[in-house]
XYZ file of N, CA and C in Angstrom:
324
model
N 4.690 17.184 -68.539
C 3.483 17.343 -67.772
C 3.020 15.997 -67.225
N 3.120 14.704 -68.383
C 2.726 13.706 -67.266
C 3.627 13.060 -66.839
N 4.923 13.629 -66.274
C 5.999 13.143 -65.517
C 5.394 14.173 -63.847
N 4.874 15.070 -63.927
C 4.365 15.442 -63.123
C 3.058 15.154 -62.459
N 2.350 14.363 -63.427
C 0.986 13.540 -62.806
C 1.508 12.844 -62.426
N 1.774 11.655 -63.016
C 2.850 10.586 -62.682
C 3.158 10.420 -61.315
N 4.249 11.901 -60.515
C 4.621 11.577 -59.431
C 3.538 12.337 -58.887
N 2.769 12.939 -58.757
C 1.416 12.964 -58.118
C 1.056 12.149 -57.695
N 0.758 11.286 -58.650
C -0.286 10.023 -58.427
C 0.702 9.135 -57.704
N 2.261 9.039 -57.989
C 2.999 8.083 -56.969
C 2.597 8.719 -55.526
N 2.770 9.803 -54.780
C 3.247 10.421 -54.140
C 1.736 10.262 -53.441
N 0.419 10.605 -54.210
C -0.849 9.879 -53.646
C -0.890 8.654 -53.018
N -0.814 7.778 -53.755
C -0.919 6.400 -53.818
C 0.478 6.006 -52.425
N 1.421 6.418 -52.426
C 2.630 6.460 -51.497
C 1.574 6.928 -49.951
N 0.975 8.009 -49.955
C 0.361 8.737 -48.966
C -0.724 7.663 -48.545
N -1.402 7.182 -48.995
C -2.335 6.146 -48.788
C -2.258 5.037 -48.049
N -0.951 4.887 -48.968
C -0.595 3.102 -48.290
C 0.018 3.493 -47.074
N 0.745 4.390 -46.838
C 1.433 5.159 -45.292
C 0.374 5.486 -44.540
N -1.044 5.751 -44.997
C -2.297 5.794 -44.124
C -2.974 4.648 -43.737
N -2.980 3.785 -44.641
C -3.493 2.113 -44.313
C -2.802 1.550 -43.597
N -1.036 1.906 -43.262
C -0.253 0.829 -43.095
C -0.799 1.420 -41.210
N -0.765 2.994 -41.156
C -0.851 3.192 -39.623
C -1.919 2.774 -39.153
N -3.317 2.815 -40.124
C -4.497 2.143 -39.533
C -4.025 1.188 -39.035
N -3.491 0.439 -39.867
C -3.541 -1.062 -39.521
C -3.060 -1.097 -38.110
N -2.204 -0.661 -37.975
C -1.073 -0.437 -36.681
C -1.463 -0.012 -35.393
N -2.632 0.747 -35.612
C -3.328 1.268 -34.887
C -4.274 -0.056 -34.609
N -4.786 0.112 -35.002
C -6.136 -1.464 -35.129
C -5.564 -2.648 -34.354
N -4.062 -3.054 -34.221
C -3.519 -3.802 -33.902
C -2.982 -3.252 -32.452
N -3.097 -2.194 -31.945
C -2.325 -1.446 -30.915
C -3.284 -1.467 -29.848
N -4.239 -1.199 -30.255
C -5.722 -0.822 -29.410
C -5.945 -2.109 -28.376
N -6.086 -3.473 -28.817
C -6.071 -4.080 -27.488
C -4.633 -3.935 -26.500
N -3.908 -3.999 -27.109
C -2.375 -3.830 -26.147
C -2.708 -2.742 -25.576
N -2.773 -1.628 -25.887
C -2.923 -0.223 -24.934
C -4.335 -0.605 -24.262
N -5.129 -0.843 -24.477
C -6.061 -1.502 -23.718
C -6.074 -2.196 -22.459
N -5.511 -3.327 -22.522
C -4.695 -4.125 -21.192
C -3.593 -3.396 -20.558
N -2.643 -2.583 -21.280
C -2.358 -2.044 -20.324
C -2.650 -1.097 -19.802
N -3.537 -0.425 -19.964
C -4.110 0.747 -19.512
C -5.366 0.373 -17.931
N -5.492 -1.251 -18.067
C -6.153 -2.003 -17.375
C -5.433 -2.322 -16.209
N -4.117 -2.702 -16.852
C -3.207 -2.799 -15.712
C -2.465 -1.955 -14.997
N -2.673 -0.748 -15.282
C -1.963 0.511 -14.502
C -3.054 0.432 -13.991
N -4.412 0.586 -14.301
C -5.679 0.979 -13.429
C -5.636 0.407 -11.883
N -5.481 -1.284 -12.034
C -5.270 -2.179 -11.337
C -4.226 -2.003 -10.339
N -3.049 -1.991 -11.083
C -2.011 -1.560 -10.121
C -2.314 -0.251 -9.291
N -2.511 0.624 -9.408
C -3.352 2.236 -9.001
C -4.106 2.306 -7.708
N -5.347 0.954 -8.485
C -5.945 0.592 -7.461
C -5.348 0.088 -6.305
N -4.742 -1.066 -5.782
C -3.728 -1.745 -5.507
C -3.100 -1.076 -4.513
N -2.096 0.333 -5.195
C -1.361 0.994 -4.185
C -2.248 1.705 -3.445
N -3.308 2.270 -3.808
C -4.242 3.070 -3.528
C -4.756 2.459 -2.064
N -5.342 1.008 -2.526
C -5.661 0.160 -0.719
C -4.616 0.496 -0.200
N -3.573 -0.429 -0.361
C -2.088 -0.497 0.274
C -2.231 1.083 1.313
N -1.945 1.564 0.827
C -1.951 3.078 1.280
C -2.959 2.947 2.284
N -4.235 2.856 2.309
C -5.182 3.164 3.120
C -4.591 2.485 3.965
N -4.841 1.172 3.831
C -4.059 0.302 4.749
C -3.445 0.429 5.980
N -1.941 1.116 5.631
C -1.070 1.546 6.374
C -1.543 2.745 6.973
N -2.335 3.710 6.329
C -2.240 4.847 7.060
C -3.501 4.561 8.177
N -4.491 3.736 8.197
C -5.171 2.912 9.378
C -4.322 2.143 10.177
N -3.619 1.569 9.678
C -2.191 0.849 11.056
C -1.913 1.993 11.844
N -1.513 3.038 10.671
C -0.310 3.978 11.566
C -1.663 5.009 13.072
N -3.089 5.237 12.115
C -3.981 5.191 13.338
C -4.298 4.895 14.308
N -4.190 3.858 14.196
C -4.651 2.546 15.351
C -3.452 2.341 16.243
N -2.357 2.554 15.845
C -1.054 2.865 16.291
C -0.962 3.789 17.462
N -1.079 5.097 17.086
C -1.050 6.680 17.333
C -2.122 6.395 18.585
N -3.466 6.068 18.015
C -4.685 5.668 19.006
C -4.211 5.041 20.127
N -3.550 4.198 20.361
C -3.077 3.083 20.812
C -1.996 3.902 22.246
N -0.867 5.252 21.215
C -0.231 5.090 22.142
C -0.452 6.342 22.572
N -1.339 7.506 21.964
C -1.794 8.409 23.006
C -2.885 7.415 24.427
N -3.223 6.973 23.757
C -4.349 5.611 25.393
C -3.401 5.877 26.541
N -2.167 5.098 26.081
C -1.107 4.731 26.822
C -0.170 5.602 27.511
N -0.167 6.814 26.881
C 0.592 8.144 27.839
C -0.372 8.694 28.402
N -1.716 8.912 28.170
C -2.668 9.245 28.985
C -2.759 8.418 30.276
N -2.911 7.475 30.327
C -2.901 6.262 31.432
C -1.972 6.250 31.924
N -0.771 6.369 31.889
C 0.442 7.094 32.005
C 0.534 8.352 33.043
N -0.175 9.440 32.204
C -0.023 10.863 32.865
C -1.153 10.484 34.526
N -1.974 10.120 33.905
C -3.018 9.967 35.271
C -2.434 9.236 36.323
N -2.037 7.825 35.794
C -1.481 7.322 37.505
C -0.519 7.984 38.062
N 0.552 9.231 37.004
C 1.460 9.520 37.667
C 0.908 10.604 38.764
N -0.477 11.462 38.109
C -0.939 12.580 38.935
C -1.078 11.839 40.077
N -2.028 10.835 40.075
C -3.142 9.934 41.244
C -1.904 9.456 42.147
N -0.517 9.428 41.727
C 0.584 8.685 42.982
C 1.511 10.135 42.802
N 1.322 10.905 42.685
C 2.493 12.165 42.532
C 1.791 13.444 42.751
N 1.050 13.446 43.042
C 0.279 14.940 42.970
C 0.733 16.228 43.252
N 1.651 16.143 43.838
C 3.212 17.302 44.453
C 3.758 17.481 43.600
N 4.283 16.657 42.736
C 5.377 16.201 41.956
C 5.025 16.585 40.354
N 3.584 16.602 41.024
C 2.361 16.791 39.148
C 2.791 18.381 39.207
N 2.436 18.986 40.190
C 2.033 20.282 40.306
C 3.524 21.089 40.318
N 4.088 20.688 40.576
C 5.574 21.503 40.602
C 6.548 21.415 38.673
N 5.763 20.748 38.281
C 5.897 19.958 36.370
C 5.151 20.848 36.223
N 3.790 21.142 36.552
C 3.077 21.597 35.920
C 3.467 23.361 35.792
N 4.167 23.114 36.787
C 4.137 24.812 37.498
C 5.637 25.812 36.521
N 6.729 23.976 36.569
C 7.798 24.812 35.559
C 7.365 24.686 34.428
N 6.601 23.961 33.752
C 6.093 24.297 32.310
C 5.408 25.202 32.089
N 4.315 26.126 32.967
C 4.112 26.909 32.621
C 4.969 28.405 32.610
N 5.329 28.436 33.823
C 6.855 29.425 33.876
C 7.811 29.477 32.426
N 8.084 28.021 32.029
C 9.030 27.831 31.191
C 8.679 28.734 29.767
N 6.826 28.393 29.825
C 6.303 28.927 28.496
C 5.987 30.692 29.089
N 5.860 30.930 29.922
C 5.527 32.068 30.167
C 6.876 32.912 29.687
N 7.957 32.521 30.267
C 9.438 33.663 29.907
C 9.717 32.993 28.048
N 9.530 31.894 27.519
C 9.612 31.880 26.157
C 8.672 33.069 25.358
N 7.352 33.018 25.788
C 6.528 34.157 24.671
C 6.881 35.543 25.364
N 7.480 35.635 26.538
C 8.066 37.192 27.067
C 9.211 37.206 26.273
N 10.355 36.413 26.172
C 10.969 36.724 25.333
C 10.786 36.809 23.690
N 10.131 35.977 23.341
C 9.327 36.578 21.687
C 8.527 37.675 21.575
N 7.858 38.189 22.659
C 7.867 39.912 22.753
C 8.658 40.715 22.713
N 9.839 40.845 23.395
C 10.571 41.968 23.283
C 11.284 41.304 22.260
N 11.634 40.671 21.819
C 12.609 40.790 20.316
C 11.724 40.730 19.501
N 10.369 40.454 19.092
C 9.619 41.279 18.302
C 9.718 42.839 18.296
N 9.637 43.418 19.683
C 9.453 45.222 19.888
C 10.600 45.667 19.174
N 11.744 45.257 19.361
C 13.495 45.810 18.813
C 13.487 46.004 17.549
């Protein structure tokens, strides 16, 4: 019977010190996961501008070169106006027999 307290009380005392040893470990872990948890934040942040960043370039970009085909389309009307209207005339034709034909092969 007290070969069975015995390892009780080892097997306690065993359980304990395996609980102190992780405190400890823990206690010691907490600033490290700390900083880095600071530094993913950071980095996060970081890509996060970055990102904005670029996707305002790629704006200002886009901005930039619709300006420029617009300014574009107009002088060509203002020196082509024949030339506008006969573009204008097969694009609409062009789109007119495309959605006639996505009608009847819808009906079939």
């Amino acid at each position: 019977m007290s070969d069975l307290k015995s390892a009780t009380e080892k097997m306690s005392s065993l359980g304990a010190s395996v609980n102190s040893n992780v405190d400890e470990l823990l206690n010691e872990a907490r600033p490290v996961l700390s900083r880095m948890t600071h530094r993913v934040k950071d980095e996060l942040h970081d890509l996060s501008e970055s990102g904005k960043d670029a996707m305002s370039d790629v704006k200002h970009k886009l901005e930039k070169e619709a300006r420029h085909v617009r300014v574009t389309t107009e002088h060509f009307i203002q020196h082509e106006p024949m030339t506008s209207v006969l573009i204008a005339a097969g694009t609409g034709a062009a789109a007119a027999l495309a959605v006639s034909w996505l009608m009847r092969s819808r009906q079939r």
